[in-house]
Amino acid sequence: MKVEQISIFLENKSGRLADVAGVLAQSGVNIRALSLADTTDFGILRLIVNDTEKAKQALKENGFTVGKTEVIAVEVFDRPGGLADILNIIKNNGINVEYMYAFVRKNSGNAIIIFRFDELEKAIETLQKAGVRILKGEEVYAL
Amino acid sequence: MIWNKEFETLPRGELEALQLERLKNLVERVYSAVPYYRQKMDEAGVRPSDIKTLKDLARLPFTTKEDLRINYPFGLFAVPFEKVIRIHASSGTTGKPTVVGYTKNDIDSWAELMARTLSAGGAYKGDVVHNAYGYGLFTGGLGAHYGAERLGAAVIPISGGNTKRQIMIMQDFGSTVLMCTPSYALNIADVMKEMGVDPLSLKLRVGLFGAEPWSENMRNEIEKRLGIKAIDIFGLSEVMGPGVASECIEEQKGLHVFEDYFIPEIINPETGEALPNGEQGELVFTTLTKEAFPVIRYRSKDISRLITEPCSCGRTFYRMQRITGRTDDMLIIRGVNVFPSQIEHVLMGIKGVEPHYQIIVDREGALDVMEVQVEVSEDIFSDKVKALEGLGKRIEREIKDLLGTTCRIKLVEPKTIQRSEGKAKRVIDNRKL
């Protein structure tokens, strides 16, 4: 039920994103989803890729600070209120969202939302009970 | 182990009698052989015959780096030039280098002092001493080299740089004692990690580190990362080179000054007034035996204090507290005195923070701004912005608590701060004062 996400520390210097993309391209890693959090001084790039270990290794070899965390991917129906329904479930159960980002699935047209929770197990249990579809890691890596 | 039991454990009374005898002899020698010293003493109204007790030392004028520059290169040598068998010089980043000379006896004393240092640090005959201090005009490399030979150890004269090769040699030659600057020791630890070399698989047992000020937390870090005991050693080329003072492995608490060769004093750096034992101030050294390049009351610019309490190792020499800073790398930030070693102490006290840092001082308008750059290692990295920002704030708060002045922490990518292969460059001061 969990998806592995890698995160990369980036200083706010021009060209650093291109450097990351270049390293991944060279090692033949495909990016599935990404989000960038930025502050005045630095940014944190979060990525889901088709081969987490390979990506992590390649980035570390090129001198990047890389972390690995577990997130979950939830499928949201492409209709008004689709996201609101899921966020309400989370809210009503007192679970805090650390951050989230979304992308659209190619074949179904549905949205996939990546959630980062501190209480990961509790979030999975709650969402499953409410009948929300949580994607398996393999499904996301192979998208 | 104590290398020279007779002298290193001399009762204080006998030691002071020996010091006085040597001091009188020194002052007479210098007065007759070096016109510059004679002129300074005449101006101060002191004659060699005025030195009757050790307290009279305070009547003699100081010697400063400026005096050395004025007499560049050989003006303060106290023996005919044909007696000089070695010349060393400081790096001289500002202006001309300062030049020091040694007679055969001086080189012999120096080897004795470094054998004592190694011995105090827990090295033995039969050790393999990996000497990564720079060889050349710098006194570190050759000073340590002769001491290790005198001890009866096998010396690897590897000098600084080419860290991967150093590590290969440590593995293949079975180095047991490491000698280098503390910042280079950390660089070695980093490179070992990158190469996948487990420090515990090496025979390395102890490291003798000196030539730059470092903190207690940095010691802990080196000991943890390399799996060795880290010993603080001290010296300065103008006085001898390494081998002026050294910690004992029994206590690792203050450095025994080899007082049969040097008299240490602590003075108020502003007024020049000699301070009572135990008070903090600038270290001043007088060489008691040196022939080619003796110095009288040489101002080291290093800040320390003298510890007179007896030490469990049995040495009767007073100890100097580890150098907390230098009068000339003291930064004045908005009127507050800041030493890089204080910032280092805070950083090393926070788990996971890399021991590589740089302090950048700027002036924005009329205000000094201090930025401390800290590398983000995997240990402190988080995918959450608030965790990283929280870390920066925590460091800022701890620095403010210690120094009473604010700074800005800038988190930077790993390896962006230049690695040391000798003395680390900790401060970039961009203020145009």
PDB file of C-alpha atoms in Angstrom, chain B residues 73-74 76-79 81 83-89 98-104 106-107 110 237-240 290-294:
ATOM      1  CA  PRO B  73      65.132  36.786   7.159  1.00  0.00           C
ATOM      2  CA  PHE B  74      67.962  36.057   9.624  1.00  0.00           C
ATOM      3  CA  LEU B  76      67.275  37.486  15.049  1.00  0.00           C
ATOM      4  CA  PHE B  77      69.522  34.437  14.708  1.00  0.00           C
ATOM      5  CA  ALA B  78      71.745  34.212  17.764  1.00  0.00           C
ATOM      6  CA  VAL B  79      74.520  31.989  16.403  1.00  0.00           C
ATOM      7  CA  PHE B  81      75.234  31.244  10.358  1.00  0.00           C
ATOM      8  CA  LYS B  83      75.981  26.680  12.995  1.00  0.00           C
ATOM      9  CA  VAL B  84      72.503  26.691  11.465  1.00  0.00           C
ATOM     10  CA  ILE B  85      71.580  23.328   9.969  1.00  0.00           C
ATOM     11  CA  ARG B  86      67.882  23.845   9.225  1.00  0.00           C
ATOM     12  CA  ILE B  87      65.614  26.723   8.222  1.00  0.00           C
ATOM     13  CA  HIS B  88      61.819  26.733   8.388  1.00  0.00           C
ATOM     14  CA  ALA B  89      59.346  29.506   7.633  1.00  0.00           C
ATOM     15  CA  THR B  98      58.645  34.548   9.333  1.00  0.00           C
ATOM     16  CA  VAL B  99      61.877  32.611   9.266  1.00  0.00           C
ATOM     17  CA  VAL B 100      63.291  30.402  12.008  1.00  0.00           C
ATOM     18  CA  GLY B 101      66.584  28.514  12.223  1.00  0.00           C
ATOM     19  CA  TYR B 102      67.876  25.501  14.145  1.00  0.00           C
ATOM     20  CA  THR B 103      71.313  24.328  15.211  1.00  0.00           C
ATOM     21  CA  LYS B 104      72.186  20.674  15.563  1.00  0.00           C
ATOM     22  CA  ASP B 106      68.012  22.562  18.475  1.00  0.00           C
ATOM     23  CA  ILE B 107      67.030  19.773  16.089  1.00  0.00           C
ATOM     24  CA  TRP B 110      62.996  19.214  18.982  1.00  0.00           C
ATOM     25  CA  SER B 237      57.143  27.639  14.483  1.00  0.00           C
ATOM     26  CA  GLU B 238      58.428  30.832  16.097  1.00  0.00           C
ATOM     27  CA  VAL B 239      58.928  28.944  19.367  1.00  0.00           C
ATOM     28  CA  MET B 240      59.949  25.514  18.030  1.00  0.00           C
ATOM     29  CA  LYS B 290      67.139  27.272  21.743  1.00  0.00           C
ATOM     30  CA  GLU B 291      70.423  28.346  20.185  1.00  0.00           C
ATOM     31  CA  ALA B 292      69.793  29.507  16.623  1.00  0.00           C
ATOM     32  CA  PHE B 293      66.489  31.252  17.093  1.00  0.00           C
ATOM     33  CA  PRO B 294      65.694  31.945  20.739  1.00  0.00           C
TER      34      PRO B 294
END
